[in-house]
Amino acid sequence: MVKVILVDDEKGILDGLQILIECYIPECKVIGVAHSGLEGVKLIQERKPDIVPL
C-alpha cells in the first residue's frame, strides 16, 4: 500500500483528489489531508507518507 498525503488550500481540490485516488488507484491510501503548507509539513513528519503530490 502506497501512503499519500494531500496538501492544498482549496477544500474542493482536496476532496476531488481524495475521491479520484481512492476510486481509481486502489493501491494508494490517503493517510492525511492538509489545508496549508505548515499543516502539510507537520503531517508529513508525523505520518511518513510515500507520496505528497504537489
JSON list of N, CA and C in Angstrom, two decimals:
[
{"chain": "A", "resi": 1, "resn": "MET", "atom": "N", "xyz": [0.84, -1.18, 0.00]},
{"chain": "A", "resi": 1, "resn": "MET", "atom": "CA", "xyz": [0.00, 0.00, 0.00]},
{"chain": "A", "resi": 1, "resn": "MET", "atom": "C", "xyz": [0.89, 1.24, 0.00]},
{"chain": "A", "resi": 2, "resn": "VAL", "atom": "N", "xyz": [0.60, 2.15, -0.91]},
{"chain": "A", "resi": 2, "resn": "VAL", "atom": "CA", "xyz": [1.33, 3.42, -1.02]},
{"chain": "A", "resi": 2, "resn": "VAL", "atom": "C", "xyz": [0.57, 4.47, -0.22]},
{"chain": "A", "resi": 3, "resn": "LYS", "atom": "N", "xyz": [1.26, 5.09, 0.74]},
{"chain": "A", "resi": 3, "resn": "LYS", "atom": "CA", "xyz": [0.63, 6.10, 1.60]},
{"chain": "A", "resi": 3, "resn": "LYS", "atom": "C", "xyz": [0.79, 7.49, 0.98]},
{"chain": "A", "resi": 4, "resn": "VAL", "atom": "N", "xyz": [-0.33, 8.24, 0.93]},
{"chain": "A", "resi": 4, "resn": "VAL", "atom": "CA", "xyz": [-0.35, 9.55, 0.28]},
{"chain": "A", "resi": 4, "resn": "VAL", "atom": "C", "xyz": [-0.89, 10.60, 1.26]},
{"chain": "A", "resi": 5, "resn": "ILE", "atom": "N", "xyz": [-0.26, 11.77, 1.26]},
{"chain": "A", "resi": 5, "resn": "ILE", "atom": "CA", "xyz": [-0.79, 12.93, 1.96]},
{"chain": "A", "resi": 5, "resn": "ILE", "atom": "C", "xyz": [-1.06, 14.00, 0.92]},
{"chain": "A", "resi": 6, "resn": "LEU", "atom": "N", "xyz": [-2.25, 14.60, 0.98]},
{"chain": "A", "resi": 6, "resn": "LEU", "atom": "CA", "xyz": [-2.63, 15.65, 0.05]},
{"chain": "A", "resi": 6, "resn": "LEU", "atom": "C", "xyz": [-2.54, 17.00, 0.74]},
{"chain": "A", "resi": 7, "resn": "VAL", "atom": "N", "xyz": [-1.97, 17.99, 0.04]},
{"chain": "A", "resi": 7, "resn": "VAL", "atom": "CA", "xyz": [-1.83, 19.34, 0.58]},
{"chain": "A", "resi": 7, "resn": "VAL", "atom": "C", "xyz": [-2.33, 20.35, -0.46]},
{"chain": "A", "resi": 8, "resn": "ASP", "atom": "N", "xyz": [-3.32, 21.14, -0.08]},
{"chain": "A", "resi": 8, "resn": "ASP", "atom": "CA", "xyz": [-3.81, 22.22, -0.94]},
{"chain": "A", "resi": 8, "resn": "ASP", "atom": "C", "xyz": [-4.67, 23.14, -0.07]},
{"chain": "A", "resi": 9, "resn": "ASP", "atom": "N", "xyz": [-4.72, 24.41, -0.42]},
{"chain": "A", "resi": 9, "resn": "ASP", "atom": "CA", "xyz": [-5.50, 25.34, 0.38]},
{"chain": "A", "resi": 9, "resn": "ASP", "atom": "C", "xyz": [-6.97, 25.41, -0.05]},
{"chain": "A", "resi": 10, "resn": "GLU", "atom": "N", "xyz": [-7.34, 24.67, -1.08]},
{"chain": "A", "resi": 10, "resn": "GLU", "atom": "CA", "xyz": [-8.74, 24.67, -1.53]},
{"chain": "A", "resi": 10, "resn": "GLU", "atom": "C", "xyz": [-9.39, 23.33, -1.22]},
{"chain": "A", "resi": 11, "resn": "LYS", "atom": "N", "xyz": [-10.42, 23.37, -0.40]},
{"chain": "A", "resi": 11, "resn": "LYS", "atom": "CA", "xyz": [-11.10, 22.15, 0.05]},
{"chain": "A", "resi": 11, "resn": "LYS", "atom": "C", "xyz": [-11.64, 21.33, -1.12]},
{"chain": "A", "resi": 12, "resn": "GLY", "atom": "N", "xyz": [-12.21, 21.99, -2.11]},
{"chain": "A", "resi": 12, "resn": "GLY", "atom": "CA", "xyz": [-12.78, 21.28, -3.26]},
{"chain": "A", "resi": 12, "resn": "GLY", "atom": "C", "xyz": [-11.74, 20.47, -4.01]},
{"chain": "A", "resi": 13, "resn": "ILE", "atom": "N", "xyz": [-10.55, 21.02, -4.15]},
{"chain": "A", "resi": 13, "resn": "ILE", "atom": "CA", "xyz": [-9.45, 20.30, -4.82]},
{"chain": "A", "resi": 13, "resn": "ILE", "atom": "C", "xyz": [-9.06, 19.08, -4.01]},
{"chain": "A", "resi": 14, "resn": "LEU", "atom": "N", "xyz": [-8.91, 19.27, -2.70]},
{"chain": "A", "resi": 14, "resn": "LEU", "atom": "CA", "xyz": [-8.53, 18.14, -1.83]},
{"chain": "A", "resi": 14, "resn": "LEU", "atom": "C", "xyz": [-9.59, 17.04, -1.87]},
{"chain": "A", "resi": 15, "resn": "ASP", "atom": "N", "xyz": [-10.84, 17.43, -1.78]},
{"chain": "A", "resi": 15, "resn": "ASP", "atom": "CA", "xyz": [-11.93, 16.43, -1.80]},
{"chain": "A", "resi": 15, "resn": "ASP", "atom": "C", "xyz": [-11.92, 15.67, -3.12]},
{"chain": "A", "resi": 16, "resn": "GLY", "atom": "N", "xyz": [-11.77, 16.40, -4.23]},
{"chain": "A", "resi": 16, "resn": "GLY", "atom": "CA", "xyz": [-11.75, 15.75, -5.54]},
{"chain": "A", "resi": 16, "resn": "GLY", "atom": "C", "xyz": [-10.58, 14.80, -5.71]},
{"chain": "A", "resi": 17, "resn": "LEU", "atom": "N", "xyz": [-9.40, 15.25, -5.31]},
{"chain": "A", "resi": 17, "resn": "LEU", "atom": "CA", "xyz": [-8.21, 14.39, -5.41]},
{"chain": "A", "resi": 17, "resn": "LEU", "atom": "C", "xyz": [-8.36, 13.13, -4.56]},
{"chain": "A", "resi": 18, "resn": "GLN", "atom": "N", "xyz": [-8.88, 13.31, -3.37]},
{"chain": "A", "resi": 18, "resn": "GLN", "atom": "CA", "xyz": [-9.04, 12.15, -2.48]},
{"chain": "A", "resi": 18, "resn": "GLN", "atom": "C", "xyz": [-10.01, 11.14, -3.10]},
{"chain": "A", "resi": 19, "resn": "ILE", "atom": "N", "xyz": [-11.11, 11.61, -3.65]},
{"chain": "A", "resi": 19, "resn": "ILE", "atom": "CA", "xyz": [-12.07, 10.71, -4.29]},
{"chain": "A", "resi": 19, "resn": "ILE", "atom": "C", "xyz": [-11.43, 10.00, -5.49]},
{"chain": "A", "resi": 20, "resn": "LEU", "atom": "N", "xyz": [-10.74, 10.76, -6.33]},
{"chain": "A", "resi": 20, "resn": "LEU", "atom": "CA", "xyz": [-10.09, 10.16, -7.51]},
{"chain": "A", "resi": 20, "resn": "LEU", "atom": "C", "xyz": [-9.07, 9.09, -7.12]},
{"chain": "A", "resi": 21, "resn": "ILE", "atom": "N", "xyz": [-8.25, 9.41, -6.15]},
{"chain": "A", "resi": 21, "resn": "ILE", "atom": "CA", "xyz": [-7.22, 8.45, -5.72]},
{"chain": "A", "resi": 21, "resn": "ILE", "atom": "C", "xyz": [-7.86, 7.20, -5.16]},
{"chain": "A", "resi": 22, "resn": "GLU", "atom": "N", "xyz": [-8.83, 7.37, -4.28]},
{"chain": "A", "resi": 22, "resn": "GLU", "atom": "CA", "xyz": [-9.45, 6.20, -3.65]},
{"chain": "A", "resi": 22, "resn": "GLU", "atom": "C", "xyz": [-10.24, 5.35, -4.64]},
{"chain": "A", "resi": 23, "resn": "CYS", "atom": "N", "xyz": [-10.84, 5.98, -5.66]},
{"chain": "A", "resi": 23, "resn": "CYS", "atom": "CA", "xyz": [-11.64, 5.23, -6.64]},
{"chain": "A", "resi": 23, "resn": "CYS", "atom": "C", "xyz": [-10.79, 4.57, -7.73]},
{"chain": "A", "resi": 24, "resn": "TYR", "atom": "N", "xyz": [-9.77, 5.28, -8.19]},
{"chain": "A", "resi": 24, "resn": "TYR", "atom": "CA", "xyz": [-9.06, 4.83, -9.38]},
{"chain": "A", "resi": 24, "resn": "TYR", "atom": "C", "xyz": [-7.65, 4.30, -9.14]},
{"chain": "A", "resi": 25, "resn": "ILE", "atom": "N", "xyz": [-7.14, 4.48, -7.95]},
{"chain": "A", "resi": 25, "resn": "ILE", "atom": "CA", "xyz": [-5.80, 3.97, -7.64]},
{"chain": "A", "resi": 25, "resn": "ILE", "atom": "C", "xyz": [-5.88, 3.20, -6.32]},
{"chain": "A", "resi": 26, "resn": "PRO", "atom": "N", "xyz": [-6.43, 1.99, -6.36]},
{"chain": "A", "resi": 26, "resn": "PRO", "atom": "CA", "xyz": [-6.69, 1.25, -5.11]},
{"chain": "A", "resi": 26, "resn": "PRO", "atom": "C", "xyz": [-5.42, 0.89, -4.33]},
{"chain": "A", "resi": 27, "resn": "GLU", "atom": "N", "xyz": [-4.27, 0.90, -4.99]},
{"chain": "A", "resi": 27, "resn": "GLU", "atom": "CA", "xyz": [-3.04, 0.58, -4.27]},
{"chain": "A", "resi": 27, "resn": "GLU", "atom": "C", "xyz": [-2.53, 1.77, -3.44]},
{"chain": "A", "resi": 28, "resn": "CYS", "atom": "N", "xyz": [-3.20, 2.93, -3.56]},
{"chain": "A", "resi": 28, "resn": "CYS", "atom": "CA", "xyz": [-2.84, 4.12, -2.78]},
{"chain": "A", "resi": 28, "resn": "CYS", "atom": "C", "xyz": [-3.89, 4.36, -1.70]},
{"chain": "A", "resi": 29, "resn": "LYS", "atom": "N", "xyz": [-3.44, 4.82, -0.56]},
{"chain": "A", "resi": 29, "resn": "LYS", "atom": "CA", "xyz": [-4.35, 5.18, 0.53]},
{"chain": "A", "resi": 29, "resn": "LYS", "atom": "C", "xyz": [-4.00, 6.58, 1.01]},
{"chain": "A", "resi": 30, "resn": "VAL", "atom": "N", "xyz": [-5.00, 7.45, 1.03]},
{"chain": "A", "resi": 30, "resn": "VAL", "atom": "CA", "xyz": [-4.81, 8.81, 1.53]},
{"chain": "A", "resi": 30, "resn": "VAL", "atom": "C", "xyz": [-4.80, 8.74, 3.06]},
{"chain": "A", "resi": 31, "resn": "ILE", "atom": "N", "xyz": [-3.64, 9.04, 3.64]},
{"chain": "A", "resi": 31, "resn": "ILE", "atom": "CA", "xyz": [-3.49, 8.94, 5.10]},
{"chain": "A", "resi": 31, "resn": "ILE", "atom": "C", "xyz": [-3.57, 10.30, 5.79]},
{"chain": "A", "resi": 32, "resn": "GLY", "atom": "N", "xyz": [-3.70, 11.35, 5.00]},
{"chain": "A", "resi": 32, "resn": "GLY", "atom": "CA", "xyz": [-3.81, 12.68, 5.59]},
{"chain": "A", "resi": 32, "resn": "GLY", "atom": "C", "xyz": [-4.12, 13.73, 4.56]},
{"chain": "A", "resi": 33, "resn": "VAL", "atom": "N", "xyz": [-4.77, 14.80, 5.03]},
{"chain": "A", "resi": 33, "resn": "VAL", "atom": "CA", "xyz": [-5.13, 15.92, 4.18]},
{"chain": "A", "resi": 33, "resn": "VAL", "atom": "C", "xyz": [-4.78, 17.19, 4.95]},
{"chain": "A", "resi": 34, "resn": "ALA", "atom": "N", "xyz": [-4.07, 18.11, 4.29]},
{"chain": "A", "resi": 34, "resn": "ALA", "atom": "CA", "xyz": [-3.69, 19.37, 4.93]},
{"chain": "A", "resi": 34, "resn": "ALA", "atom": "C", "xyz": [-4.17, 20.54, 4.09]},
{"chain": "A", "resi": 35, "resn": "HIS", "atom": "N", "xyz": [-4.56, 21.61, 4.78]},
{"chain": "A", "resi": 35, "resn": "HIS", "atom": "CA", "xyz": [-5.10, 22.79, 4.10]},
{"chain": "A", "resi": 35, "resn": "HIS", "atom": "C", "xyz": [-4.09, 23.93, 4.01]},
{"chain": "A", "resi": 36, "resn": "SER", "atom": "N", "xyz": [-2.86, 23.69, 4.47]},
{"chain": "A", "resi": 36, "resn": "SER", "atom": "CA", "xyz": [-1.80, 24.70, 4.37]},
{"chain": "A", "resi": 36, "resn": "SER", "atom": "C", "xyz": [-0.45, 23.99, 4.32]},
{"chain": "A", "resi": 37, "resn": "GLY", "atom": "N", "xyz": [0.55, 24.73, 3.89]},
{"chain": "A", "resi": 37, "resn": "GLY", "atom": "CA", "xyz": [1.89, 24.15, 3.84]},
{"chain": "A", "resi": 37, "resn": "GLY", "atom": "C", "xyz": [2.40, 23.77, 5.22]},
{"chain": "A", "resi": 38, "resn": "LEU", "atom": "N", "xyz": [2.16, 24.61, 6.20]},
{"chain": "A", "resi": 38, "resn": "LEU", "atom": "CA", "xyz": [2.62, 24.32, 7.56]},
{"chain": "A", "resi": 38, "resn": "LEU", "atom": "C", "xyz": [1.95, 23.07, 8.11]},
{"chain": "A", "resi": 39, "resn": "GLU", "atom": "N", "xyz": [0.66, 22.97, 7.91]},
{"chain": "A", "resi": 39, "resn": "GLU", "atom": "CA", "xyz": [-0.08, 21.78, 8.33]},
{"chain": "A", "resi": 39, "resn": "GLU", "atom": "C", "xyz": [0.44, 20.54, 7.58]},
{"chain": "A", "resi": 40, "resn": "GLY", "atom": "N", "xyz": [0.74, 20.72, 6.30]},
{"chain": "A", "resi": 40, "resn": "GLY", "atom": "CA", "xyz": [1.28, 19.61, 5.50]},
{"chain": "A", "resi": 40, "resn": "GLY", "atom": "C", "xyz": [2.62, 19.12, 6.01]},
{"chain": "A", "resi": 41, "resn": "VAL", "atom": "N", "xyz": [3.50, 20.04, 6.36]},
{"chain": "A", "resi": 41, "resn": "VAL", "atom": "CA", "xyz": [4.83, 19.66, 6.89]},
{"chain": "A", "resi": 41, "resn": "VAL", "atom": "C", "xyz": [4.67, 18.84, 8.18]},
{"chain": "A", "resi": 42, "resn": "LYS", "atom": "N", "xyz": [3.76, 19.29, 9.05]},
{"chain": "A", "resi": 42, "resn": "LYS", "atom": "CA", "xyz": [3.53, 18.55, 10.30]},
{"chain": "A", "resi": 42, "resn": "LYS", "atom": "C", "xyz": [3.03, 17.13, 10.02]},
{"chain": "A", "resi": 43, "resn": "LEU", "atom": "N", "xyz": [2.07, 17.02, 9.09]},
{"chain": "A", "resi": 43, "resn": "LEU", "atom": "CA", "xyz": [1.53, 15.69, 8.75]},
{"chain": "A", "resi": 43, "resn": "LEU", "atom": "C", "xyz": [2.61, 14.79, 8.16]},
{"chain": "A", "resi": 44, "resn": "ILE", "atom": "N", "xyz": [3.42, 15.36, 7.28]},
{"chain": "A", "resi": 44, "resn": "ILE", "atom": "CA", "xyz": [4.49, 14.57, 6.64]},
{"chain": "A", "resi": 44, "resn": "ILE", "atom": "C", "xyz": [5.45, 14.04, 7.69]},
{"chain": "A", "resi": 45, "resn": "GLN", "atom": "N", "xyz": [5.84, 14.88, 8.63]},
{"chain": "A", "resi": 45, "resn": "GLN", "atom": "CA", "xyz": [6.77, 14.46, 9.69]},
{"chain": "A", "resi": 45, "resn": "GLN", "atom": "C", "xyz": [6.16, 13.39, 10.58]},
{"chain": "A", "resi": 46, "resn": "GLU", "atom": "N", "xyz": [4.86, 13.52, 10.87]},
{"chain": "A", "resi": 46, "resn": "GLU", "atom": "CA", "xyz": [4.19, 12.57, 11.77]},
{"chain": "A", "resi": 46, "resn": "GLU", "atom": "C", "xyz": [3.89, 11.24, 11.10]},
{"chain": "A", "resi": 47, "resn": "ARG", "atom": "N", "xyz": [3.38, 11.28, 9.88]},
{"chain": "A", "resi": 47, "resn": "ARG", "atom": "CA", "xyz": [2.83, 10.06, 9.25]},
{"chain": "A", "resi": 47, "resn": "ARG", "atom": "C", "xyz": [3.74, 9.40, 8.22]},
{"chain": "A", "resi": 48, "resn": "LYS", "atom": "N", "xyz": [4.80, 10.06, 7.81]},
{"chain": "A", "resi": 48, "resn": "LYS", "atom": "CA", "xyz": [5.79, 9.49, 6.89]},
{"chain": "A", "resi": 48, "resn": "LYS", "atom": "C", "xyz": [5.17, 8.87, 5.62]},
{"chain": "A", "resi": 49, "resn": "PRO", "atom": "N", "xyz": [4.56, 9.70, 4.77]},
{"chain": "A", "resi": 49, "resn": "PRO", "atom": "CA", "xyz": [3.92, 9.17, 3.56]},
{"chain": "A", "resi": 49, "resn": "PRO", "atom": "C", "xyz": [4.97, 8.76, 2.51]},
{"chain": "A", "resi": 50, "resn": "ASP", "atom": "N", "xyz": [4.54, 7.96, 1.55]},
{"chain": "A", "resi": 50, "resn": "ASP", "atom": "CA", "xyz": [5.38, 7.60, 0.42]},
{"chain": "A", "resi": 50, "resn": "ASP", "atom": "C", "xyz": [5.32, 8.68, -0.66]},
{"chain": "A", "resi": 51, "resn": "ILE", "atom": "N", "xyz": [4.17, 9.35, -0.79]},
{"chain": "A", "resi": 51, "resn": "ILE", "atom": "CA", "xyz": [3.96, 10.34, -1.85]},
{"chain": "A", "resi": 51, "resn": "ILE", "atom": "C", "xyz": [3.24, 11.57, -1.26]},
{"chain": "A", "resi": 52, "resn": "VAL", "atom": "N", "xyz": [3.69, 12.75, -1.70]},
{"chain": "A", "resi": 52, "resn": "VAL", "atom": "CA", "xyz": [3.00, 14.01, -1.42]},
{"chain": "A", "resi": 52, "resn": "VAL", "atom": "C", "xyz": [2.91, 14.75, -2.76]},
{"chain": "A", "resi": 53, "resn": "PRO", "atom": "N", "xyz": [1.79, 14.59, -3.49]},
{"chain": "A", "resi": 53, "resn": "PRO", "atom": "CA", "xyz": [1.68, 15.27, -4.79]},
{"chain": "A", "resi": 53, "resn": "PRO", "atom": "C", "xyz": [1.58, 16.78, -4.58]},
{"chain": "A", "resi": 54, "resn": "LEU", "atom": "N", "xyz": [2.24, 17.53, -5.46]},
{"chain": "A", "resi": 54, "resn": "LEU", "atom": "CA", "xyz": [2.22, 18.99, -5.37]},
{"chain": "A", "resi": 54, "resn": "LEU", "atom": "C", "xyz": [1.51, 19.58, -6.57]}
]
